[in-house]
Coordinates of C-alpha atoms in Angstrom, one line a residue:
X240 CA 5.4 107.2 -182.6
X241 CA 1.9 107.1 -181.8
X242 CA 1.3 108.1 -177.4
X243 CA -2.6 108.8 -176.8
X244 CA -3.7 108.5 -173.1
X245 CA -6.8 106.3 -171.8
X246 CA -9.2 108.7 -173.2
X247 CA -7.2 108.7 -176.5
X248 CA -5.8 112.2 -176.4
X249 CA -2.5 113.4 -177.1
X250 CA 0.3 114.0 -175.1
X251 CA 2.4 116.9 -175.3
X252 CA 6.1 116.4 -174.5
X253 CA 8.7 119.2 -172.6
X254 CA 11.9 118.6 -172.1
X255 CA 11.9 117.0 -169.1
X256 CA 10.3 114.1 -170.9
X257 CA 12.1 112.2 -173.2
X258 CA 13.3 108.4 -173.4
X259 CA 15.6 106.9 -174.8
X260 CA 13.1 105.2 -177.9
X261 CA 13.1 108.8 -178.6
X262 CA 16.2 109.0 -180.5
X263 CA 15.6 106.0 -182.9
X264 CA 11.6 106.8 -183.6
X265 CA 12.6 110.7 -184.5
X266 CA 15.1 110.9 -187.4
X267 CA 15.8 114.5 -186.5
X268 CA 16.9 113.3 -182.7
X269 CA 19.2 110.6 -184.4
X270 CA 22.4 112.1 -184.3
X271 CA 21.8 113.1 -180.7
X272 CA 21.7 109.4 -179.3
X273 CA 25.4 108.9 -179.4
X274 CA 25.6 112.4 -176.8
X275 CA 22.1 111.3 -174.9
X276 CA 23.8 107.5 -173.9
X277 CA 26.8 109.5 -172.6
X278 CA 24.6 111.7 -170.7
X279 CA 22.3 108.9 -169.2
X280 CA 24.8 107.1 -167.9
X281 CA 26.3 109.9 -165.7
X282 CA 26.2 109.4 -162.0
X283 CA 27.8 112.8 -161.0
X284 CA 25.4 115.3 -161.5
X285 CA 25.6 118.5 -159.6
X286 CA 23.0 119.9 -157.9
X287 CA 20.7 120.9 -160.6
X288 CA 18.6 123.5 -158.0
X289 CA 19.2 125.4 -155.2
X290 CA 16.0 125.1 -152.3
X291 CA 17.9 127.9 -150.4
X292 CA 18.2 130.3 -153.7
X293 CA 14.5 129.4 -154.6
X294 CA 12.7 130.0 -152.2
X295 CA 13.9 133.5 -152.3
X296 CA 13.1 134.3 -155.9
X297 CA 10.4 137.2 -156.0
X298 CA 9.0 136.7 -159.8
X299 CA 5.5 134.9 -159.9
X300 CA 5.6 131.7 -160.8
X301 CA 3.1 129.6 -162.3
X302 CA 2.6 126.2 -163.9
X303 CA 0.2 123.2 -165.2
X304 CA 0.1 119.7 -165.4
X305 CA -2.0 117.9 -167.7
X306 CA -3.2 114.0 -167.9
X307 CA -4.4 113.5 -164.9
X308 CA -1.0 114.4 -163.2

């Protein structure tokens, strides 16, 4: 899979970004699509963060976002 941006540079993927065409263009994320359907079809999800809990955490936290986020 080929992904540039306007200016033609690449784009580096986390975790939290990932589509479905993901599991059919990388051979070694194949086996995973059967499990990732499953998963994208769920409606249930708990509460994946807690503001309250947060917003008291005392560890620096830092982050960046890139193309033109």
């Amino acid at each position: 899979m080929n992904l540039s941006t306007s200016n033609d540079e690449p784009i580096y993927f986390t975790g939290e970004m990932i589509y479905p065409s993901m599991f059919r263009d990388y051979t070694s994320l194949r086996n995973l699509a059967p499990t990732a359907d499953i998963l994208a079809q769920m409606t249930d999800w708990p509460t994946l963060y807690s503001p309250s809990c947060l917003a008291t955490n005392e560890i620096p936290v830092y982050t960046s976002i890139y193309v033109d986020d």
